Short mmCIF file of C-alpha atoms in Angstrom, two decimals:
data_model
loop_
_atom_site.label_atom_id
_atom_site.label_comp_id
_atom_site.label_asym_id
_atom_site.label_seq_id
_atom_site.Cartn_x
_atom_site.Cartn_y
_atom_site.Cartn_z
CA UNK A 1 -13.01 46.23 -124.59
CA UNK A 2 -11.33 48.48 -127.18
CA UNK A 3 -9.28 47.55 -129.82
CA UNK A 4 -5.99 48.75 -127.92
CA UNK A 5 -5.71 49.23 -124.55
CA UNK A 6 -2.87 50.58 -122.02
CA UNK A 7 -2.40 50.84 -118.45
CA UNK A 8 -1.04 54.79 -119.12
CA UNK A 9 -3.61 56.37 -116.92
CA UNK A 10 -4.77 54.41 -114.53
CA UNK A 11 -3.34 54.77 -110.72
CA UNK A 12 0.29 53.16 -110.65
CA UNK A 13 -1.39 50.65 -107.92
CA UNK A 14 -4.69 49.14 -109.96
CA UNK A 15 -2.42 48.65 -113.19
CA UNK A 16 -2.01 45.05 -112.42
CA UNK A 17 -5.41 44.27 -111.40
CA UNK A 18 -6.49 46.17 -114.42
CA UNK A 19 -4.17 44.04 -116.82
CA UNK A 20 -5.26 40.91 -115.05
CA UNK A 21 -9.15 41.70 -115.63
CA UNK A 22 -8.37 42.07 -119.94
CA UNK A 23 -6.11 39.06 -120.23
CA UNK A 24 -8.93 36.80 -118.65
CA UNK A 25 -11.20 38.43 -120.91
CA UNK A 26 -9.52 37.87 -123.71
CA UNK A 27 -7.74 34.42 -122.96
CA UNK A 28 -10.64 32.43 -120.94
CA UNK A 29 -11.14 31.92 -117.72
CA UNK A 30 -7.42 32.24 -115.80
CA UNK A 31 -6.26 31.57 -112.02
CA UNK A 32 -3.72 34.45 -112.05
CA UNK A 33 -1.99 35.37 -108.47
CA UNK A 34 -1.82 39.00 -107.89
CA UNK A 35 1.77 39.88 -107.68
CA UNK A 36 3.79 42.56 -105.11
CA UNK A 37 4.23 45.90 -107.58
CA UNK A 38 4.18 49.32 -107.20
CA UNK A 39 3.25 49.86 -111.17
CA UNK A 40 2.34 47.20 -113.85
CA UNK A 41 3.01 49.20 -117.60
CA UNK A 42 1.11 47.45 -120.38
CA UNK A 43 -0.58 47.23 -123.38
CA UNK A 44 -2.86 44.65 -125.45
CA UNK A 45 -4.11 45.22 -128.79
CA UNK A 46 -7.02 42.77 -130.07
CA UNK A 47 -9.42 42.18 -132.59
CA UNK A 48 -12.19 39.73 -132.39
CA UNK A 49 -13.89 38.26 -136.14
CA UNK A 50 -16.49 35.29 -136.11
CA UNK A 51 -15.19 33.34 -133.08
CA UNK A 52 -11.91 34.19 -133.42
CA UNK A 53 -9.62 36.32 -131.00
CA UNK A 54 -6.27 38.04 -131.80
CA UNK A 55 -4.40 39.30 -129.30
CA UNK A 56 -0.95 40.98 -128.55
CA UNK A 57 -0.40 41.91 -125.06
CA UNK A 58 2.86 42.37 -122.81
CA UNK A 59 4.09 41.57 -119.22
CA UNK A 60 5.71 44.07 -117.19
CA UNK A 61 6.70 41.49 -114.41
CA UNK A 62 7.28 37.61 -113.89
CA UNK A 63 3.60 36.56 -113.67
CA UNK A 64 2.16 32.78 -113.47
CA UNK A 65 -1.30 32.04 -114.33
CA UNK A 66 -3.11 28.34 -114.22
CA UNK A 67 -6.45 27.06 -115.02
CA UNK A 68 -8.16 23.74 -113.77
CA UNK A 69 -11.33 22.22 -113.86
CA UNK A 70 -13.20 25.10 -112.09
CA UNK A 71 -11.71 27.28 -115.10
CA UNK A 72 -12.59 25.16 -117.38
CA UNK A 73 -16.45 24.54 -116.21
CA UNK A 74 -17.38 28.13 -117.24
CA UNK A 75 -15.96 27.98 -120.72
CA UNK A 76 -19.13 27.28 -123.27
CA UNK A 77 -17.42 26.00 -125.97
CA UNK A 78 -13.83 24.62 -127.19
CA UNK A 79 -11.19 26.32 -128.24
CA UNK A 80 -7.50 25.74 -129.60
CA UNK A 81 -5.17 28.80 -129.14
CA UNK A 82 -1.94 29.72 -131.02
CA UNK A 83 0.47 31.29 -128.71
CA UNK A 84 3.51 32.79 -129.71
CA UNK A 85 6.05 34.84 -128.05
CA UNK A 86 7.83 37.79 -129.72
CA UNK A 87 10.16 38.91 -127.09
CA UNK A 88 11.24 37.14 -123.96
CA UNK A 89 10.18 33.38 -122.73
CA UNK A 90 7.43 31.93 -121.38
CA UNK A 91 7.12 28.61 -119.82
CA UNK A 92 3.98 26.61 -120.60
CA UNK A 93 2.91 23.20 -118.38
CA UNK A 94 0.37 21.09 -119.85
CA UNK A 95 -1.45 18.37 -117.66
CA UNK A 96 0.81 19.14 -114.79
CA UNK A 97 3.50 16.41 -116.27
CA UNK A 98 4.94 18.04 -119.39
CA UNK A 99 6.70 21.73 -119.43
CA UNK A 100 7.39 23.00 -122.95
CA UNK A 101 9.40 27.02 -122.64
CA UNK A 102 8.71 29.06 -125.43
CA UNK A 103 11.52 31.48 -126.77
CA UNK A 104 11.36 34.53 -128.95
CA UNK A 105 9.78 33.20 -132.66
CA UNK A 106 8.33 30.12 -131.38
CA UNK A 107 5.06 29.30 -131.04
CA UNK A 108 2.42 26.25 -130.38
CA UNK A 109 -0.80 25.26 -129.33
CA UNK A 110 -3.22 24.77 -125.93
CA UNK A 111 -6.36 23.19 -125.91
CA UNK A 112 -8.92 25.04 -123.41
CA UNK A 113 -10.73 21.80 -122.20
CA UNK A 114 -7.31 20.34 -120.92
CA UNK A 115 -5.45 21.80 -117.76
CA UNK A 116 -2.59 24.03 -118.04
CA UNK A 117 -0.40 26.47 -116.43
CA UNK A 118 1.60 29.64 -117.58
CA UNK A 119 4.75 31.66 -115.97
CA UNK A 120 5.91 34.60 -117.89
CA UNK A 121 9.68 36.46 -118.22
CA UNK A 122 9.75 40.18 -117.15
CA UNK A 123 9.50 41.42 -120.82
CA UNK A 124 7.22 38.77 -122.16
CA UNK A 125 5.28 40.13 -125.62
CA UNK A 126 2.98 37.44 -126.82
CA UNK A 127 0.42 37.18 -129.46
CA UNK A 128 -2.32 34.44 -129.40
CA UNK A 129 -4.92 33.23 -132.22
CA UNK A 130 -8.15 31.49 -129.92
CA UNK A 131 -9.58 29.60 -132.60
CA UNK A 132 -13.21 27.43 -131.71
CA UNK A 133 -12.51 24.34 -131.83
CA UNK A 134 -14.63 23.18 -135.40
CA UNK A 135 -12.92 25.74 -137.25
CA UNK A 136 -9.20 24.38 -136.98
CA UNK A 137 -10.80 20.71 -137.09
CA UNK A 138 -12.07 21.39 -140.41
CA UNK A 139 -8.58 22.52 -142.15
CA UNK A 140 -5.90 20.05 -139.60
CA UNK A 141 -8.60 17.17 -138.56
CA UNK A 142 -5.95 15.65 -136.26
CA UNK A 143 -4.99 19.04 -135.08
CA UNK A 144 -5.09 17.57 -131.33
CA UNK A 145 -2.32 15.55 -131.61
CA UNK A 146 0.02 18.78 -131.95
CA UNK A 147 -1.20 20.60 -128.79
CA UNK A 148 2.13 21.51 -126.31
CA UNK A 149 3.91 20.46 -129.38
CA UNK A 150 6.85 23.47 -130.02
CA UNK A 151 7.09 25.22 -133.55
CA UNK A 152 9.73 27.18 -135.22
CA UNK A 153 8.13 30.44 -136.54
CA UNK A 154 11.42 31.25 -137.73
CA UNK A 155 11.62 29.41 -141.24
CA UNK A 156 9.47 27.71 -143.83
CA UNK A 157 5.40 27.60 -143.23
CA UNK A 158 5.92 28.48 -139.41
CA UNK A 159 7.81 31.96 -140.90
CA UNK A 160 5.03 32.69 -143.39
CA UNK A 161 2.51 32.04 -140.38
CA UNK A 162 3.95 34.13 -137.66
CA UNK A 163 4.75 37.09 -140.98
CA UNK A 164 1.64 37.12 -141.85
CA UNK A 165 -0.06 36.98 -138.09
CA UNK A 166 1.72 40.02 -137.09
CA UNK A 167 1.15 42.23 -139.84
CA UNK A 168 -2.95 40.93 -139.42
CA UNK A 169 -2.35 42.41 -135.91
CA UNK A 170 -1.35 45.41 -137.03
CA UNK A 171 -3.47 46.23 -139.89
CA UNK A 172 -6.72 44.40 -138.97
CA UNK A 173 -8.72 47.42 -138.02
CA UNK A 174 -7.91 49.31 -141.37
CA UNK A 175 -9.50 46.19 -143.30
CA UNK A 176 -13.47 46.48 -144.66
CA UNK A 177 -15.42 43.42 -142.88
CA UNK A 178 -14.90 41.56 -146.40
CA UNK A 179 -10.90 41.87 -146.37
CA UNK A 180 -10.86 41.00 -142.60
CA UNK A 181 -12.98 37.60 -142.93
CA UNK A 182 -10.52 37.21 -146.05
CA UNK A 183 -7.58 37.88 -144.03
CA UNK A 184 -7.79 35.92 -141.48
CA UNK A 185 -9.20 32.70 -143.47
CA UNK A 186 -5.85 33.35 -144.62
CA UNK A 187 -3.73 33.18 -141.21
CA UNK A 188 -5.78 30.40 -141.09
CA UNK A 189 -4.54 28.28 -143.88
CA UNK A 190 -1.53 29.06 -143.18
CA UNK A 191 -1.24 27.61 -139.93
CA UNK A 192 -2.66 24.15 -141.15
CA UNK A 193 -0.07 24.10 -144.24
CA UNK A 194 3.06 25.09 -140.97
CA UNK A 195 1.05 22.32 -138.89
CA UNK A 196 0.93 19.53 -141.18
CA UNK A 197 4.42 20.04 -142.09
CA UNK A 198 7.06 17.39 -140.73
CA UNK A 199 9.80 19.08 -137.78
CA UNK A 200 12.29 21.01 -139.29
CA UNK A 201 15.92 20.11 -138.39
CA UNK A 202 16.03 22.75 -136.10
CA UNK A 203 12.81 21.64 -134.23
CA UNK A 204 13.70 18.53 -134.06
CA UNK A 205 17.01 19.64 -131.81
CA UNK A 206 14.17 21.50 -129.68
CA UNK A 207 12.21 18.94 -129.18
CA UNK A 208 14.84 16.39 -128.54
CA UNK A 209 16.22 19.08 -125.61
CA UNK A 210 12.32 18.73 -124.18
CA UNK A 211 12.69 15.07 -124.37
CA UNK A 212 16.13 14.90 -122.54
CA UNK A 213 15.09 17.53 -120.19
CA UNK A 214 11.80 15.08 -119.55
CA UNK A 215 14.17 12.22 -118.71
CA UNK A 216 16.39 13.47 -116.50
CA UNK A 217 13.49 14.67 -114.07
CA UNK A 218 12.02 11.35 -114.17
CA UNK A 219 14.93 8.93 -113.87
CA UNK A 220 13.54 7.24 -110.88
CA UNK A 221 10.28 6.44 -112.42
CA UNK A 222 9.81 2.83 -113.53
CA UNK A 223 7.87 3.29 -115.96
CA UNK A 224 10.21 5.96 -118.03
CA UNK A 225 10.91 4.87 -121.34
CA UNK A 226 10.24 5.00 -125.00
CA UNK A 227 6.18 4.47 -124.37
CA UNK A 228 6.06 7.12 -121.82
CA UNK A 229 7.79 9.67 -123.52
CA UNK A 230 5.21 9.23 -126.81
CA UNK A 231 2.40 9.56 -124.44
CA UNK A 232 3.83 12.45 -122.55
CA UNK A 233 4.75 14.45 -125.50
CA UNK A 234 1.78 13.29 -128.14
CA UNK A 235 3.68 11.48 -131.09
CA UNK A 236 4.40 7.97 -131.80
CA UNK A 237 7.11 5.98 -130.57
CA UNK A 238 8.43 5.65 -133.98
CA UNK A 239 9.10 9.53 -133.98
CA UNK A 240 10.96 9.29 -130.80
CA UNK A 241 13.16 6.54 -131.63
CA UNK A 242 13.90 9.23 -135.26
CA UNK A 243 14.48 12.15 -132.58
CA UNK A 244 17.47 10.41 -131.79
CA UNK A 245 18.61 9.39 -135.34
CA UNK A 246 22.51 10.50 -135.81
CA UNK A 247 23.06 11.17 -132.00
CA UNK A 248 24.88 8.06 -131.55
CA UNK A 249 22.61 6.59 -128.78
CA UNK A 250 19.14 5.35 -128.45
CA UNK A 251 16.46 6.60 -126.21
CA UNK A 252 16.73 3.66 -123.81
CA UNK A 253 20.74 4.06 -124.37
CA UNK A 254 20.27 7.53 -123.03
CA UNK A 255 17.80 6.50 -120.17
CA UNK A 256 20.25 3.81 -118.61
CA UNK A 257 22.99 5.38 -119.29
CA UNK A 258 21.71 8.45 -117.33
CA UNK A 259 20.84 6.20 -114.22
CA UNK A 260 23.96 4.24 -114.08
CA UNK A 261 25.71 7.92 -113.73
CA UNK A 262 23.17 8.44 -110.78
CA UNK A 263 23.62 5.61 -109.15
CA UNK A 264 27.67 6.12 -109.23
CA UNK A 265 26.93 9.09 -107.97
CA UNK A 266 25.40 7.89 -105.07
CA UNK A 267 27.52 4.83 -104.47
CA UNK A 268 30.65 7.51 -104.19
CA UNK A 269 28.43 9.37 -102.10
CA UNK A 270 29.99 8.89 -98.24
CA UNK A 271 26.30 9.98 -96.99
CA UNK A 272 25.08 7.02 -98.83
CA UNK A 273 27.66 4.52 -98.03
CA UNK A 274 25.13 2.79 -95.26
CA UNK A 275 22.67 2.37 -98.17
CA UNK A 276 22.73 -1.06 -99.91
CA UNK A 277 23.76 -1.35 -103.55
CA UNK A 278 20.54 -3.10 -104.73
CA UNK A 279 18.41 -0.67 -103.33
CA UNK A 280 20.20 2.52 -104.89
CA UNK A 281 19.83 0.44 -108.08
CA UNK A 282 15.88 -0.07 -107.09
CA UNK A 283 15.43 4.02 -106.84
CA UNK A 284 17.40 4.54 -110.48
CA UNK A 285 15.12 1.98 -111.90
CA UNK A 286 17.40 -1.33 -112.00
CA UNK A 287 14.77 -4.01 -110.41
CA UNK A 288 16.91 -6.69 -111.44
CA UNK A 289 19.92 -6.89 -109.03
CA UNK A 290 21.97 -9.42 -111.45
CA UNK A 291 21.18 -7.18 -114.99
CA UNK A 292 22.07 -3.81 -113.12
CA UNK A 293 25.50 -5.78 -111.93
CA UNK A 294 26.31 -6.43 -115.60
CA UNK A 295 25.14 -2.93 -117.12
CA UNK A 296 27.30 -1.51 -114.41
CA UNK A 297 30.31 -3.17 -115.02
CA UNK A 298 30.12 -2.89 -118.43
CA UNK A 299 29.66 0.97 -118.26
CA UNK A 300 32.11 1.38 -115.95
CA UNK A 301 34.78 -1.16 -116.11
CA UNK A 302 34.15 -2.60 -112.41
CA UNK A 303 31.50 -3.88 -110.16
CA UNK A 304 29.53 -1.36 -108.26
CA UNK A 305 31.11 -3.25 -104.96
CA UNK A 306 34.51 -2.28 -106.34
CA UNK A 307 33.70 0.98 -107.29
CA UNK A 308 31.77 1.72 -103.67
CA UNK A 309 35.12 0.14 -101.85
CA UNK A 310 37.45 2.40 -104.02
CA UNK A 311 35.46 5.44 -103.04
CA UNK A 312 35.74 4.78 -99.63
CA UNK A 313 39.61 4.30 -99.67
#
């Protein structure tokens, strides 16, 4: 494909298909879902240099896109891909279990042998880096273990990163074939100096929201808890605990306190009131009948009897 292309000439009705057919080119192999529109305006600029991919594209509509093992199958090699957003959001899924939304100067990374899955806002401009695999293991070896993580392109190495990948996207093409390879090794450095750097104060807020966000879907999951989240979200359990440093509660603080307020919630509930204590407790993760009395009354002042009998009256 050429180095830009546009939608401005073809028929309103085979813009989208169009657009669809260069983003899997560019991106891998994609499951994207045709969408209802009369017209599809976009562009997508990219240059491609010993492996690597740029891109900068845009998204007239709300589009989702996935890609699973059958995806997968026909890549013939690995890949890790930056992906940042300029304008508008874009919600990423990785593994079907963990949703990371990406805002306007953020960026982070997928890995194309893993499963993932993409929805787009209405005015989405993202550029990507697809890197082979080798190339970022050489400069970050442990580069894995920051895949779905979110970055702040906004200050510090992530700003000189995202700076300097937008102006490559702009003046790649003017560049002799020394400059470019010189360039882009570069971009390149730069991103392992913003990768290896510890979270920002600012990130960290992000990522605690992701955590938070995390728990309260999962509240009725046994196993939710300090392990889970580590595993979910690829750090160590150390770093979680430190994501909650200064908030005034611990992870497991925030985790029972958020199921006690669910199962008040339910014992108030006069469509529940048929349902027995100790199994609302069960659902909202309290096993132990006798431990979720005491957390209960402790929270709350009285016994979740008392409080069910109040409700009622």
């Amino acid at each position: 494909m050429p180095e830009t292309w546009t939608t401005d000439g073809l028929p309103p009705r085979r813009q989208f298909d169009a657009w669809r057919e260069v983003i899997v080119d560019a991106h891998l192999s994609w499951d994207i879902p045709k969408i209802a529109c009369d017209r599809f305006p976009a562009f997508m600029r990219q240059h491609r240099l010993g492996g690597v991919r740029l891109t900068d594209c845009t998204s007239a509509a709300t589009v989702s896109g996935t890609r699973g093992r059958r995806q997968i199958a026909r890549d013939d090699s690995a890949w890790l891909t930056v992906v940042m957003v300029a304008q508008g959001t874009e919600t990423l899924r990785f593994g079907g279990d963990r949703e990371l939304q990406l805002g306007a100067g953020m960026f982070t990374l997928w890995d194309s042998t893993q499963p993932m899955a993409f929805q787009t806002s209405d005015d989405l401009r993202q550029m990507s880096m697809l890197v082979p695999e080798a190339e970022l293991l050489r400069r970050l070896p442990r580069v894995r273990d920051l895949v779905g993580r979110p970055m702040d392109g906004r200050q510090g190495a992530g700003a000189l990163f995202v700076e300097h990948f937008q102006l490559l996207m702009r003046r790649f093409g003017e560049l002799p074939a020394a400059g470019r390879q010189v360039a882009l090794g570069g971009a390149l450095d730069l991103l392992g100096l913003c990768l290896g750097e510890q979270p920002a104060p600012g990130l960290r807020q992000l990522v605690r929201e992701q955590l938070l966000r995390h728990i309260e879907q999962h509240l009725a999951e046994p196993s939710l808890g300090v392990a889970m989240l580590a595993r979910r979200f690829r750090m160590s359990e150390r770093n979680v605990h430190k994501l909650f440093e200064g908030t005034g509660e611990t992870v497991s603080g925030c985790i029972r306190g958020r199921r006690l307020a669910m199962c008040r919630r339910d014992l108030e509930a006069p469509a529940m009131a048929a349902r027995p204590i100790a199994e609302i407790a069960r659902h909202w993760g309290f096993a132990d009948p006798s431990h979720f009395s005491k957390v209960f009354r402790a929270a709350y002042g009285v016994s979740a009897r008392e409080l069910r009998a109040k409700a009622g009256r």
